[in-house]
Amino acid sequence: RSIIATEFNAGIAIVFMKRSQPQPGQFDSREVDSAIQFAQEHQIKLAGHALVYRLTSPAWLNFRWWSCGGWDPVSLGQILKHHIQTVVAYGGDHFYVWDVVNEPFANDGELIRSCWYRVLGPEYIANAFHYAHEANPHVLLRLNETFGRDGVNRQKADKFFAFIQALKEQQVPIHVAGIQMHLEMQKLRDSYAEEFRYFLQQAQIVGVQVHITEMDVYQGPEGFSEHPFDKQKEIFKTITTVCLA
């Protein structure tokens, strides 16, 4: 906590639905309250992660089976709207950005047929952004995705930005493309920096910001690199240099 307080000016509050609404209509704000208090004490701006994430749905939704709990579109749509707007409104101006939807795409760039998708259709993503914007029109809204551990998958990035472009053409309030960079040294392509630069360029074309929402560099199996910490440092510096450029 002391390192975060002295070395960082941004942090993340975890607001997974299974933790923020553990029972239907019953919201638990303790983790958010704790994050807000810490952020205020240390002048840290907060991101909220994540309003809709298929892997963190609460047990009471019963999404474990193909029947998706037997929900009909109207009822589940109301749950989605109520959850997003309650959490975003509660966070208020303490948050500067929200991950509205997290990891909705498969590795091939196609939308994952999650229960949110199967019951509500692909428009659940656009609706989620509208709900968040209605709850707080002043906060940035982010679509967050991962693009591989060996660099940045261009095919997936192209489909990702085509999707964002389609949303923007429908007047969906989407402001940020979030990219997770869980990189592994032994898998990393020599072209990883140029692939990331390409990602930034595509974001510029469609008119959204880019946030590296998660970044870690695994050093690979023991013995892979003679100087693993130096190599790790080099990769972080390379990505930072591309951002600054």
PDB file of N, CA, C and O in Angstrom, residues 175-215:
ATOM      1  N   HIS A 175     -15.305   5.682 -25.528  1.00  0.00           N
ATOM      2  CA  HIS A 175     -14.227   6.665 -25.556  1.00  0.00           C
ATOM      3  C   HIS A 175     -12.826   6.061 -25.558  1.00  0.00           C
ATOM      4  O   HIS A 175     -11.878   6.713 -25.976  1.00  0.00           O
ATOM      5  N   VAL A 176     -12.697   4.825 -25.054  1.00  0.00           N
ATOM      6  CA  VAL A 176     -11.366   4.266 -24.824  1.00  0.00           C
ATOM      7  C   VAL A 176     -11.301   2.812 -25.271  1.00  0.00           C
ATOM      8  O   VAL A 176     -12.208   2.023 -24.986  1.00  0.00           O
ATOM      9  N   ALA A 177     -10.210   2.470 -25.962  1.00  0.00           N
ATOM     10  CA  ALA A 177      -9.877   1.082 -26.249  1.00  0.00           C
ATOM     11  C   ALA A 177      -8.867   0.627 -25.207  1.00  0.00           C
ATOM     12  O   ALA A 177      -7.767   1.169 -25.120  1.00  0.00           O
ATOM     13  N   GLY A 178      -9.260  -0.343 -24.399  1.00  0.00           N
ATOM     14  CA  GLY A 178      -8.351  -0.881 -23.391  1.00  0.00           C
ATOM     15  C   GLY A 178      -7.632  -2.095 -23.935  1.00  0.00           C
ATOM     16  O   GLY A 178      -8.248  -2.981 -24.530  1.00  0.00           O
ATOM     17  N   ILE A 179      -6.317  -2.126 -23.749  1.00  0.00           N
ATOM     18  CA  ILE A 179      -5.533  -3.267 -24.221  1.00  0.00           C
ATOM     19  C   ILE A 179      -4.796  -3.891 -23.045  1.00  0.00           C
ATOM     20  O   ILE A 179      -4.090  -3.215 -22.301  1.00  0.00           O
ATOM     21  N   GLN A 180      -5.003  -5.181 -22.873  1.00  0.00           N
ATOM     22  CA  GLN A 180      -4.257  -5.935 -21.866  1.00  0.00           C
ATOM     23  C   GLN A 180      -2.991  -6.474 -22.518  1.00  0.00           C
ATOM     24  O   GLN A 180      -3.037  -7.003 -23.620  1.00  0.00           O
ATOM     25  N   MET A 181      -1.884  -6.343 -21.832  1.00  0.00           N
ATOM     26  CA  MET A 181      -0.608  -6.816 -22.381  1.00  0.00           C
ATOM     27  C   MET A 181       0.030  -7.777 -21.386  1.00  0.00           C
ATOM     28  O   MET A 181       0.914  -7.419 -20.608  1.00  0.00           O
ATOM     29  N   HIS A 182      -0.452  -9.012 -21.408  1.00  0.00           N
ATOM     30  CA  HIS A 182       0.124 -10.080 -20.580  1.00  0.00           C
ATOM     31  C   HIS A 182       1.164 -10.795 -21.446  1.00  0.00           C
ATOM     32  O   HIS A 182       0.865 -11.790 -22.105  1.00  0.00           O
ATOM     33  N   LEU A 183       2.374 -10.260 -21.454  1.00  0.00           N
ATOM     34  CA  LEU A 183       3.396 -10.710 -22.394  1.00  0.00           C
ATOM     35  C   LEU A 183       4.306 -11.773 -21.776  1.00  0.00           C
ATOM     36  O   LEU A 183       4.582 -11.745 -20.579  1.00  0.00           O
ATOM     37  N   GLU A 184       4.766 -12.683 -22.614  1.00  0.00           N
ATOM     38  CA  GLU A 184       5.678 -13.724 -22.175  1.00  0.00           C
ATOM     39  C   GLU A 184       6.943 -13.674 -23.027  1.00  0.00           C
ATOM     40  O   GLU A 184       6.875 -13.762 -24.256  1.00  0.00           O
ATOM     41  N   MET A 185       8.099 -13.555 -22.374  1.00  0.00           N
ATOM     42  CA  MET A 185       9.363 -13.381 -23.094  1.00  0.00           C
ATOM     43  C   MET A 185       9.611 -14.472 -24.127  1.00  0.00           C
ATOM     44  O   MET A 185      10.035 -14.198 -25.253  1.00  0.00           O
ATOM     45  N   GLN A 186       9.354 -15.730 -23.738  1.00  0.00           N
ATOM     46  CA  GLN A 186       9.701 -16.840 -24.624  1.00  0.00           C
ATOM     47  C   GLN A 186       8.789 -16.922 -25.839  1.00  0.00           C
ATOM     48  O   GLN A 186       9.088 -17.633 -26.794  1.00  0.00           O
ATOM     49  N   LYS A 187       7.665 -16.181 -25.813  1.00  0.00           N
ATOM     50  CA  LYS A 187       6.721 -16.198 -26.933  1.00  0.00           C
ATOM     51  C   LYS A 187       6.754 -14.913 -27.742  1.00  0.00           C
ATOM     52  O   LYS A 187       6.211 -14.867 -28.853  1.00  0.00           O
ATOM     53  N   LEU A 188       7.375 -13.876 -27.225  1.00  0.00           N
ATOM     54  CA  LEU A 188       7.253 -12.542 -27.801  1.00  0.00           C
ATOM     55  C   LEU A 188       7.897 -12.464 -29.185  1.00  0.00           C
ATOM     56  O   LEU A 188       9.059 -12.830 -29.377  1.00  0.00           O
ATOM     57  N   ARG A 189       7.117 -11.979 -30.144  1.00  0.00           N
ATOM     58  CA  ARG A 189       7.648 -11.791 -31.499  1.00  0.00           C
ATOM     59  C   ARG A 189       8.563 -10.567 -31.544  1.00  0.00           C
ATOM     60  O   ARG A 189       8.378  -9.600 -30.794  1.00  0.00           O
ATOM     61  N   ASP A 190       9.535 -10.606 -32.460  1.00  0.00           N
ATOM     62  CA  ASP A 190      10.430  -9.459 -32.622  1.00  0.00           C
ATOM     63  C   ASP A 190       9.664  -8.213 -33.039  1.00  0.00           C
ATOM     64  O   ASP A 190      10.125  -7.085 -32.807  1.00  0.00           O
ATOM     65  N   SER A 191       8.495  -8.406 -33.625  1.00  0.00           N
ATOM     66  CA  SER A 191       7.705  -7.283 -34.162  1.00  0.00           C
ATOM     67  C   SER A 191       6.711  -6.715 -33.148  1.00  0.00           C
ATOM     68  O   SER A 191       5.853  -5.919 -33.519  1.00  0.00           O
ATOM     69  N   TYR A 192       6.826  -7.079 -31.879  1.00  0.00           N
ATOM     70  CA  TYR A 192       5.786  -6.710 -30.916  1.00  0.00           C
ATOM     71  C   TYR A 192       5.617  -5.200 -30.776  1.00  0.00           C
ATOM     72  O   TYR A 192       4.504  -4.705 -30.616  1.00  0.00           O
ATOM     73  N   ALA A 193       6.711  -4.458 -30.866  1.00  0.00           N
ATOM     74  CA  ALA A 193       6.609  -3.001 -30.716  1.00  0.00           C
ATOM     75  C   ALA A 193       5.848  -2.388 -31.891  1.00  0.00           C
ATOM     76  O   ALA A 193       5.006  -1.496 -31.710  1.00  0.00           O
ATOM     77  N   GLU A 194       6.135  -2.864 -33.103  1.00  0.00           N
ATOM     78  CA  GLU A 194       5.433  -2.347 -34.282  1.00  0.00           C
ATOM     79  C   GLU A 194       3.969  -2.761 -34.267  1.00  0.00           C
ATOM     80  O   GLU A 194       3.094  -2.017 -34.726  1.00  0.00           O
ATOM     81  N   GLU A 195       3.692  -3.932 -33.737  1.00  0.00           N
ATOM     82  CA  GLU A 195       2.301  -4.374 -33.630  1.00  0.00           C
ATOM     83  C   GLU A 195       1.529  -3.469 -32.674  1.00  0.00           C
ATOM     84  O   GLU A 195       0.373  -3.118 -32.934  1.00  0.00           O
ATOM     85  N   PHE A 196       2.173  -3.084 -31.581  1.00  0.00           N
ATOM     86  CA  PHE A 196       1.530  -2.172 -30.637  1.00  0.00           C
ATOM     87  C   PHE A 196       1.357  -0.787 -31.253  1.00  0.00           C
ATOM     88  O   PHE A 196       0.333  -0.136 -31.074  1.00  0.00           O
ATOM     89  N   ARG A 197       2.358  -0.345 -32.008  1.00  0.00           N
ATOM     90  CA  ARG A 197       2.244   0.948 -32.690  1.00  0.00           C
ATOM     91  C   ARG A 197       1.058   0.930 -33.657  1.00  0.00           C
ATOM     92  O   ARG A 197       0.313   1.908 -33.776  1.00  0.00           O
ATOM     93  N   TYR A 198       0.882  -0.190 -34.356  1.00  0.00           N
ATOM     94  CA  TYR A 198      -0.255  -0.352 -35.264  1.00  0.00           C
ATOM     95  C   TYR A 198      -1.573  -0.219 -34.503  1.00  0.00           C
ATOM     96  O   TYR A 198      -2.517   0.429 -34.972  1.00  0.00           O
ATOM     97  N   PHE A 199      -1.639  -0.818 -33.319  1.00  0.00           N
ATOM     98  CA  PHE A 199      -2.842  -0.733 -32.488  1.00  0.00           C
ATOM     99  C   PHE A 199      -3.162   0.722 -32.163  1.00  0.00           C
ATOM    100  O   PHE A 199      -4.310   1.170 -32.279  1.00  0.00           O
ATOM    101  N   LEU A 200      -2.155   1.487 -31.781  1.00  0.00           N
ATOM    102  CA  LEU A 200      -2.351   2.897 -31.463  1.00  0.00           C
ATOM    103  C   LEU A 200      -2.834   3.674 -32.682  1.00  0.00           C
ATOM    104  O   LEU A 200      -3.696   4.549 -32.567  1.00  0.00           O
ATOM    105  N   GLN A 201      -2.285   3.348 -33.827  1.00  0.00           N
ATOM    106  CA  GLN A 201      -2.675   4.043 -35.056  1.00  0.00           C
ATOM    107  C   GLN A 201      -4.132   3.763 -35.409  1.00  0.00           C
ATOM    108  O   GLN A 201      -4.861   4.665 -35.838  1.00  0.00           O
ATOM    109  N   GLN A 202      -4.559   2.528 -35.234  1.00  0.00           N
ATOM    110  CA  GLN A 202      -5.959   2.184 -35.532  1.00  0.00           C
ATOM    111  C   GLN A 202      -6.909   2.889 -34.577  1.00  0.00           C
ATOM    112  O   GLN A 202      -7.993   3.324 -34.972  1.00  0.00           O
ATOM    113  N   ALA A 203      -6.501   3.022 -33.332  1.00  0.00           N
ATOM    114  CA  ALA A 203      -7.331   3.744 -32.366  1.00  0.00           C
ATOM    115  C   ALA A 203      -7.471   5.201 -32.766  1.00  0.00           C
ATOM    116  O   ALA A 203      -8.547   5.805 -32.642  1.00  0.00           O
ATOM    117  N   GLN A 204      -6.377   5.772 -33.256  1.00  0.00           N
ATOM    118  CA  GLN A 204      -6.401   7.171 -33.690  1.00  0.00           C
ATOM    119  C   GLN A 204      -7.360   7.344 -34.863  1.00  0.00           C
ATOM    120  O   GLN A 204      -8.098   8.332 -34.942  1.00  0.00           O
ATOM    121  N   ILE A 205      -7.377   6.370 -35.755  1.00  0.00           N
ATOM    122  CA  ILE A 205      -8.239   6.443 -36.934  1.00  0.00           C
ATOM    123  C   ILE A 205      -9.716   6.454 -36.533  1.00  0.00           C
ATOM    124  O   ILE A 205     -10.514   7.222 -37.081  1.00  0.00           O
ATOM    125  N   VAL A 206     -10.095   5.608 -35.585  1.00  0.00           N
ATOM    126  CA  VAL A 206     -11.509   5.536 -35.196  1.00  0.00           C
ATOM    127  C   VAL A 206     -11.864   6.561 -34.117  1.00  0.00           C
ATOM    128  O   VAL A 206     -13.036   6.730 -33.787  1.00  0.00           O
ATOM    129  N   GLY A 207     -10.851   7.242 -33.568  1.00  0.00           N
ATOM    130  CA  GLY A 207     -11.124   8.349 -32.663  1.00  0.00           C
ATOM    131  C   GLY A 207     -11.372   7.975 -31.216  1.00  0.00           C
ATOM    132  O   GLY A 207     -12.242   8.556 -30.561  1.00  0.00           O
ATOM    133  N   VAL A 208     -10.593   7.005 -30.705  1.00  0.00           N
ATOM    134  CA  VAL A 208     -10.679   6.664 -29.286  1.00  0.00           C
ATOM    135  C   VAL A 208      -9.296   6.722 -28.655  1.00  0.00           C
ATOM    136  O   VAL A 208      -8.283   6.589 -29.334  1.00  0.00           O
ATOM    137  N   GLN A 209      -9.275   6.933 -27.345  1.00  0.00           N
ATOM    138  CA  GLN A 209      -8.028   6.846 -26.592  1.00  0.00           C
ATOM    139  C   GLN A 209      -7.606   5.386 -26.471  1.00  0.00           C
ATOM    140  O   GLN A 209      -8.398   4.469 -26.693  1.00  0.00           O
ATOM    141  N   VAL A 210      -6.356   5.189 -26.075  1.00  0.00           N
ATOM    142  CA  VAL A 210      -5.882   3.855 -25.715  1.00  0.00           C
ATOM    143  C   VAL A 210      -5.376   3.887 -24.284  1.00  0.00           C
ATOM    144  O   VAL A 210      -4.627   4.790 -23.912  1.00  0.00           O
ATOM    145  N   HIS A 211      -5.810   2.930 -23.489  1.00  0.00           N
ATOM    146  CA  HIS A 211      -5.256   2.717 -22.154  1.00  0.00           C
ATOM    147  C   HIS A 211      -4.673   1.311 -22.093  1.00  0.00           C
ATOM    148  O   HIS A 211      -5.367   0.346 -22.443  1.00  0.00           O
ATOM    149  N   ILE A 212      -3.414   1.194 -21.687  1.00  0.00           N
ATOM    150  CA  ILE A 212      -2.893  -0.128 -21.335  1.00  0.00           C
ATOM    151  C   ILE A 212      -3.445  -0.430 -19.956  1.00  0.00           C
ATOM    152  O   ILE A 212      -2.989   0.106 -18.955  1.00  0.00           O
ATOM    153  N   THR A 213      -4.456  -1.268 -19.904  1.00  0.00           N
ATOM    154  CA  THR A 213      -5.181  -1.488 -18.652  1.00  0.00           C
ATOM    155  C   THR A 213      -4.484  -2.494 -17.750  1.00  0.00           C
ATOM    156  O   THR A 213      -4.638  -2.443 -16.533  1.00  0.00           O
ATOM    157  N   GLU A 214      -3.779  -3.412 -18.348  1.00  0.00           N
ATOM    158  CA  GLU A 214      -3.079  -4.454 -17.584  1.00  0.00           C
ATOM    159  C   GLU A 214      -1.790  -4.757 -18.338  1.00  0.00           C
ATOM    160  O   GLU A 214      -1.817  -4.964 -19.544  1.00  0.00           O
ATOM    161  N   MET A 215      -0.674  -4.770 -17.634  1.00  0.00           N
ATOM    162  CA  MET A 215       0.567  -5.146 -18.303  1.00  0.00           C
ATOM    163  C   MET A 215       1.471  -5.876 -17.336  1.00  0.00           C
ATOM    164  O   MET A 215       1.733  -5.416 -16.232  1.00  0.00           O
TER     165      MET A 215
END
